[in-house]
Short mmCIF file of C-alpha atoms in Angstrom, two decimals:
data_model
loop_
_atom_site.label_atom_id
_atom_site.label_comp_id
_atom_site.label_asym_id
_atom_site.label_seq_id
_atom_site.Cartn_x
_atom_site.Cartn_y
_atom_site.Cartn_z
CA MET U 215 -62.14 -112.08 -60.47
CA THR U 216 -59.59 -114.43 -62.10
CA VAL U 217 -59.62 -112.56 -65.40
CA GLU U 218 -59.84 -109.09 -63.82
CA ILE U 219 -56.87 -109.43 -61.48
CA GLY U 220 -54.81 -110.95 -64.28
CA LYS U 221 -55.58 -107.96 -66.47
CA GLN U 222 -54.65 -105.58 -63.66
CA ILE U 223 -51.33 -107.33 -63.01
CA LYS U 224 -50.44 -107.12 -66.69
CA LYS U 225 -51.62 -103.51 -66.93
CA PHE U 226 -49.59 -102.19 -64.00
CA ARG U 227 -46.58 -104.33 -64.87
CA GLN U 228 -46.46 -102.93 -68.39
CA GLU U 229 -47.20 -99.35 -67.29
CA GLN U 230 -44.21 -99.47 -64.95
CA GLY U 231 -41.91 -101.14 -67.47
CA ILE U 232 -41.48 -104.35 -65.51
CA SER U 233 -40.92 -107.67 -67.26
CA GLN U 234 -42.64 -110.87 -66.18
CA GLN U 235 -39.25 -112.22 -65.10
CA GLU U 236 -38.48 -109.16 -62.95
CA LEU U 237 -41.83 -109.49 -61.20
CA ALA U 238 -41.32 -113.23 -60.76
CA ASP U 239 -37.87 -112.64 -59.24
CA TYR U 240 -39.35 -110.15 -56.76
CA LEU U 241 -42.00 -112.66 -55.66
CA ASN U 242 -39.57 -115.59 -55.83
CA ILE U 243 -41.85 -117.55 -58.15
CA SER U 244 -41.53 -118.71 -61.76
CA ARG U 245 -42.18 -116.48 -64.77
CA GLN U 246 -44.71 -119.07 -65.95
CA THR U 247 -46.78 -118.40 -62.82
CA ILE U 248 -46.95 -114.69 -63.69
CA SER U 249 -48.01 -115.62 -67.21
CA LYS U 250 -50.79 -117.87 -65.90
CA TRP U 251 -52.08 -115.08 -63.67
CA GLU U 252 -52.16 -112.60 -66.55
CA LEU U 253 -53.91 -115.12 -68.82
CA GLY U 254 -56.51 -115.82 -66.14
CA LYS U 255 -55.51 -119.47 -65.82
CA SER U 256 -54.77 -119.23 -62.09
CA LEU U 257 -55.01 -116.80 -59.17
CA PRO U 258 -52.33 -115.39 -56.85
CA ASP U 259 -52.87 -116.31 -53.22
CA LEU U 260 -53.68 -113.69 -50.61
CA GLU U 261 -50.04 -113.23 -49.59
CA ASN U 262 -49.00 -112.48 -53.17
CA VAL U 263 -52.01 -110.21 -53.72
CA VAL U 264 -50.77 -108.06 -50.83
CA ARG U 265 -47.17 -108.13 -52.06
CA LEU U 266 -48.28 -107.22 -55.60
CA SER U 267 -50.31 -104.25 -54.37
CA GLU U 268 -47.31 -103.02 -52.37
CA TYR U 269 -44.94 -103.56 -55.28
CA PHE U 270 -47.14 -101.62 -57.71
CA LYS U 271 -48.00 -99.09 -54.95
CA ILE U 272 -51.73 -99.49 -55.43
CA SER U 273 -54.51 -100.63 -53.14
CA VAL U 274 -55.72 -104.22 -53.12
CA ASP U 275 -59.08 -102.93 -54.37
CA VAL U 276 -57.44 -101.44 -57.43
CA LEU U 277 -55.46 -104.62 -58.06
CA LEU U 278 -58.71 -106.61 -57.90
CA GLY U 279 -60.26 -104.20 -60.39
CA ARG U 280 -62.83 -102.83 -57.97
CA LYS U 281 -62.07 -99.18 -58.70
CA LYS U 282 -59.83 -97.09 -60.90
CA PRO U 283 -56.74 -95.34 -59.53
CA GLY U 284 -56.79 -91.57 -59.34
CA PHE U 285 -55.32 -89.58 -62.23
CA PHE U 286 -52.35 -88.16 -60.32
CA ARG U 287 -51.55 -91.51 -58.70
CA GLY U 288 -51.48 -93.17 -62.10
CA LEU U 289 -49.36 -90.33 -63.45
CA PHE U 290 -46.60 -90.72 -60.87
CA ASP U 291 -46.61 -94.50 -60.47
CA GLY U 292 -44.44 -95.03 -63.54
CA LYS U 293 -40.87 -95.98 -64.30
CA GLU U 294 -39.23 -93.09 -62.45
CA ARG U 295 -40.97 -93.96 -59.20
CA ARG U 296 -40.17 -97.65 -59.58
CA GLN U 297 -36.50 -96.87 -60.26
CA SER U 298 -36.36 -94.66 -57.18
CA GLN U 299 -37.79 -97.44 -55.05
CA MET U 300 -35.29 -99.96 -56.43
CA GLU U 301 -32.38 -97.65 -55.57
CA GLN U 302 -33.75 -97.10 -52.08
CA ASN U 303 -34.11 -100.84 -51.54
CA LYS U 304 -30.46 -101.36 -52.49
CA GLU U 305 -29.36 -98.76 -49.94
CA GLU U 306 -31.53 -100.18 -47.15
CA LYS U 307 -31.23 -103.90 -47.80
CA ASN U 308 -30.34 -104.60 -44.17
CA VAL U 309 -33.41 -102.89 -42.74
CA THR U 310 -36.08 -104.20 -45.08
CA ALA U 311 -37.90 -107.47 -44.67
CA PHE U 312 -36.75 -110.36 -46.79
CA TYR U 313 -38.99 -113.41 -46.89
CA SER U 314 -36.63 -116.35 -46.84
CA ALA U 315 -39.76 -118.50 -46.78
CA TYR U 316 -40.03 -117.89 -50.53
CA ALA U 317 -36.44 -118.85 -51.34
CA GLN U 318 -35.26 -122.27 -52.46
CA ASP U 319 -31.73 -121.66 -51.15
CA ILE U 320 -31.06 -119.17 -48.35
CA ARG U 321 -27.28 -119.57 -48.22
CA PRO U 322 -26.72 -116.84 -50.88
CA LEU U 323 -28.92 -114.46 -48.88
CA PHE U 324 -26.44 -114.43 -46.03
CA LEU U 325 -23.55 -113.83 -48.45
CA GLU U 326 -25.50 -110.84 -49.84
CA GLU U 327 -26.14 -109.61 -46.28
CA LYS U 328 -29.90 -109.98 -46.60
CA ARG U 329 -31.98 -109.99 -43.43
CA VAL U 330 -33.53 -113.45 -43.13
CA ASN U 331 -36.68 -114.46 -41.27
CA THR U 332 -35.74 -117.17 -38.78
CA PHE U 333 -36.71 -119.24 -35.78
CA ILE U 334 -34.32 -118.82 -32.84
CA LYS U 335 -33.77 -121.80 -30.55
CA ILE U 336 -31.90 -121.26 -27.28
CA GLU U 337 -31.25 -124.70 -25.85
CA GLU U 338 -34.79 -126.14 -25.73
CA GLU U 339 -36.76 -122.88 -26.00
CA ILE U 340 -37.89 -121.65 -29.42
CA PHE U 341 -38.93 -118.21 -30.66
CA PRO U 342 -41.49 -117.47 -31.88
CA LYS U 343 -43.35 -120.08 -29.91
CA ALA U 344 -44.87 -121.81 -32.93
CA THR U 345 -44.83 -125.26 -34.44
CA PHE U 346 -42.75 -125.61 -37.59
CA SER U 347 -44.98 -125.59 -40.63
CA LYS U 348 -44.43 -126.35 -44.29
CA MET U 349 -47.16 -123.90 -45.22
CA MET U 350 -46.17 -120.78 -47.12
CA GLY U 351 -45.07 -117.77 -45.13
CA TYR U 352 -43.29 -119.47 -42.22
CA ALA U 353 -39.57 -118.97 -41.72
CA ASN U 354 -37.47 -121.72 -43.25
CA CYS U 355 -34.33 -120.85 -41.29
CA LEU U 356 -33.38 -122.01 -37.79
CA CYS U 357 -30.60 -120.46 -35.70
CA ARG U 358 -29.74 -122.65 -32.68
CA PHE U 359 -27.67 -121.81 -29.60
CA ASN U 360 -26.77 -124.98 -27.72
CA ASN U 361 -23.79 -126.18 -25.68
CA GLU U 362 -21.82 -123.03 -26.52
CA THR U 363 -22.25 -123.73 -30.25
CA VAL U 364 -24.20 -121.78 -32.85
CA SER U 365 -25.69 -123.55 -35.85
CA ILE U 366 -27.69 -122.00 -38.68
CA ASP U 367 -29.75 -124.35 -40.83
CA GLN U 368 -32.18 -124.16 -43.70
CA ILE U 369 -35.27 -126.11 -42.63
CA GLY U 370 -37.46 -125.67 -45.71
CA THR U 371 -37.35 -124.93 -49.41
CA PHE U 372 -40.12 -123.12 -51.29
CA LYS U 373 -41.74 -125.29 -53.98
CA LEU U 374 -45.26 -125.39 -55.38
CA ALA U 375 -46.65 -122.84 -52.89
CA VAL U 376 -45.42 -124.67 -49.77
CA ASN U 377 -42.22 -124.99 -47.81
CA ILE U 378 -40.92 -128.52 -48.24
CA PRO U 379 -38.96 -129.64 -45.13
CA VAL U 380 -35.22 -130.00 -45.67
CA GLU U 381 -32.15 -130.22 -43.46
CA GLN U 382 -29.28 -128.19 -44.82
CA GLN U 383 -26.58 -126.64 -42.65
CA ILE U 384 -25.61 -123.08 -43.51
CA ALA U 385 -23.02 -122.43 -40.80
CA SER U 386 -21.75 -123.77 -37.49
CA PHE U 387 -19.28 -122.09 -35.14
CA PRO U 388 -18.41 -121.74 -31.44
CA LEU U 389 -20.31 -119.15 -29.44
CA THR U 390 -16.93 -117.59 -28.64
CA ASP U 391 -16.58 -116.62 -32.32
CA ILE U 392 -19.32 -114.03 -31.85
CA VAL U 393 -17.83 -110.55 -31.63
CA GLU U 394 -21.15 -108.83 -30.99
CA ILE U 395 -24.92 -109.34 -31.04
CA ASN U 396 -26.85 -106.23 -32.03
CA LEU U 397 -30.53 -106.10 -31.04
CA GLN U 398 -33.07 -103.74 -32.59
CA PHE U 399 -36.84 -103.68 -32.96
CA GLY U 400 -39.14 -102.93 -35.85
CA LYS U 401 -42.83 -102.40 -36.56
CA TYR U 402 -44.28 -105.03 -38.81
CA PHE U 403 -47.56 -104.42 -40.64
CA ARG U 404 -47.86 -107.58 -42.69
CA ASN U 405 -50.76 -108.85 -40.59
CA VAL U 406 -53.98 -107.09 -39.65
CA GLY U 407 -53.30 -104.86 -36.65
CA GLY U 408 -49.55 -105.01 -37.06
CA ASN U 409 -46.90 -106.45 -34.80
CA PHE U 410 -43.34 -105.90 -33.60
CA VAL U 411 -40.26 -107.90 -34.55
CA THR U 412 -36.76 -108.28 -33.17
CA LEU U 413 -33.85 -107.63 -35.53
CA ILE U 414 -30.79 -109.65 -34.57
CA ASP U 415 -27.33 -109.06 -36.04
CA ILE U 416 -24.84 -111.78 -35.17
CA VAL U 417 -21.35 -110.49 -35.93
CA THR U 418 -18.61 -113.12 -35.99
CA LYS U 419 -14.92 -112.94 -36.79
CA ASP U 420 -15.57 -114.09 -40.35
CA GLN U 421 -19.14 -113.13 -41.25
CA SER U 422 -22.22 -111.30 -40.10
CA PHE U 423 -25.69 -112.87 -40.09
CA TYR U 424 -28.75 -110.62 -40.19
CA PHE U 425 -32.02 -112.05 -38.85
CA TRP U 426 -35.50 -110.90 -38.02
CA VAL U 427 -37.79 -112.81 -35.67
CA GLU U 428 -41.54 -112.46 -35.13
CA SER U 429 -41.04 -112.22 -31.37
CA LEU U 430 -40.03 -109.64 -28.77
CA ASN U 431 -39.53 -112.29 -26.10
CA VAL U 432 -36.42 -113.54 -27.90
CA ALA U 433 -34.61 -110.28 -27.09
CA HIS U 434 -35.30 -110.75 -23.37
CA ALA U 435 -34.12 -114.36 -23.57
CA ILE U 436 -30.83 -113.38 -25.24
CA TRP U 437 -30.24 -110.58 -22.72
CA HIS U 438 -30.76 -112.80 -19.69
CA HIS U 439 -29.63 -116.29 -20.73
CA GLU U 440 -26.36 -117.51 -19.25
CA LEU U 441 -25.20 -118.71 -22.69
CA PHE U 442 -24.69 -115.06 -23.66
CA SER U 443 -23.11 -113.88 -20.41
CA SER U 444 -19.72 -113.38 -22.09
CA VAL U 445 -21.08 -112.00 -25.37
CA GLN U 446 -21.18 -108.27 -26.06
CA ILE U 447 -24.81 -107.31 -26.68
CA SER U 448 -25.58 -103.88 -28.12
CA ILE U 449 -29.00 -102.24 -27.88
CA ASN U 450 -30.53 -98.77 -27.69
CA GLU U 451 -30.40 -97.44 -24.11
CA VAL U 452 -34.18 -96.92 -23.99
CA PHE U 453 -34.82 -100.58 -24.73
CA GLN U 454 -31.95 -101.80 -22.58
CA LYS U 455 -33.85 -100.56 -19.54
CA ALA U 456 -36.85 -102.60 -20.67
CA LEU U 457 -34.79 -105.76 -21.18
CA GLU U 458 -33.19 -105.40 -17.76
CA LEU U 459 -36.58 -106.14 -16.19
CA GLU U 460 -36.49 -109.69 -14.82
CA ASN U 461 -40.07 -110.49 -15.78
CA GLU U 462 -40.23 -111.38 -19.46
CA GLU U 463 -43.80 -110.20 -20.08
CA ALA U 464 -43.16 -106.92 -18.26
CA ALA U 465 -40.11 -106.37 -20.47
CA VAL U 466 -42.10 -107.05 -23.64
CA GLU U 467 -44.84 -104.67 -22.50
CA ALA U 468 -42.23 -101.98 -21.79
CA ILE U 469 -40.86 -102.37 -25.33
CA ARG U 470 -44.36 -102.06 -26.79
CA ASP U 471 -44.99 -98.96 -24.66
CA ASN U 472 -42.04 -97.34 -26.46
CA GLY U 473 -43.52 -98.11 -29.88
CA GLU U 474 -43.09 -94.50 -31.01
CA ASN U 475 -39.32 -95.06 -30.89
CA ILE U 476 -39.51 -98.21 -33.03
CA PRO U 477 -39.04 -97.60 -36.78
CA LEU U 478 -41.21 -99.20 -39.47
CA PHE U 479 -39.58 -102.42 -40.58
CA TYR U 480 -42.05 -103.69 -43.16
CA GLY U 481 -45.51 -102.88 -44.50
CA GLN U 482 -47.62 -99.77 -44.32
CA GLY U 483 -48.65 -98.05 -41.12
CA ASN U 484 -51.51 -95.71 -40.40
CA ASP U 485 -49.42 -92.76 -41.55
CA GLY U 486 -49.13 -94.29 -45.01
CA VAL U 487 -45.35 -94.68 -44.78
CA ARG U 488 -43.85 -97.83 -46.26
CA SER U 489 -40.64 -99.57 -45.45
#
């Protein structure tokens, strides 16, 4: 499979007029890694196999060389389609997933108004309820609300297929500097079976920070926690009714029950629509 997938990566990259560097930039890896894949000297991991198939708009089976793409699919998966996708991504940069876990420095992402995957910590409670990990794919950003202060820190840097722990402050400001917190939800089909995420926009007097969190409970915590009692929180009326429920699990279930009103945030759903 090593040789076959390397050939497929090179084939679809060249057919769509993409350089090794452009593909490397998209995956946040080195150009040399792409070269090694194409030469059959190493294999992409499962996460990158999925991201490659989505980037080339082909199935994983096709990328692995298990079957040939249909004639019409191959005909329309060229430069024009890739250019159209790039333009769409530029227009929707604040509603598409951005994996900060693959970035060595996340500070520029906030300056570019990218939406960053993060852990949220409200006093001693953390969302999602998971142990920090240096393994690839986990958020390497931490946004903390404590003692009426907000701090945003980079807690990992992507090197050699893992997140190496670091401690680097991105921003720190009083909670009173927040003009508004905007809460939204999205469908997330990165994992088998899919999931829902909370999109959190923190708007301050000087800058806005765009986050996404693999948790619905965090929205309920923000809505009810006394730290945010004086902060303006904006949310769709349908989901506001859900968050107003005192019981956290009941609120989360009510949000899930309104899944038809939640737009696709990342991945591919059963209807074949991609973010």
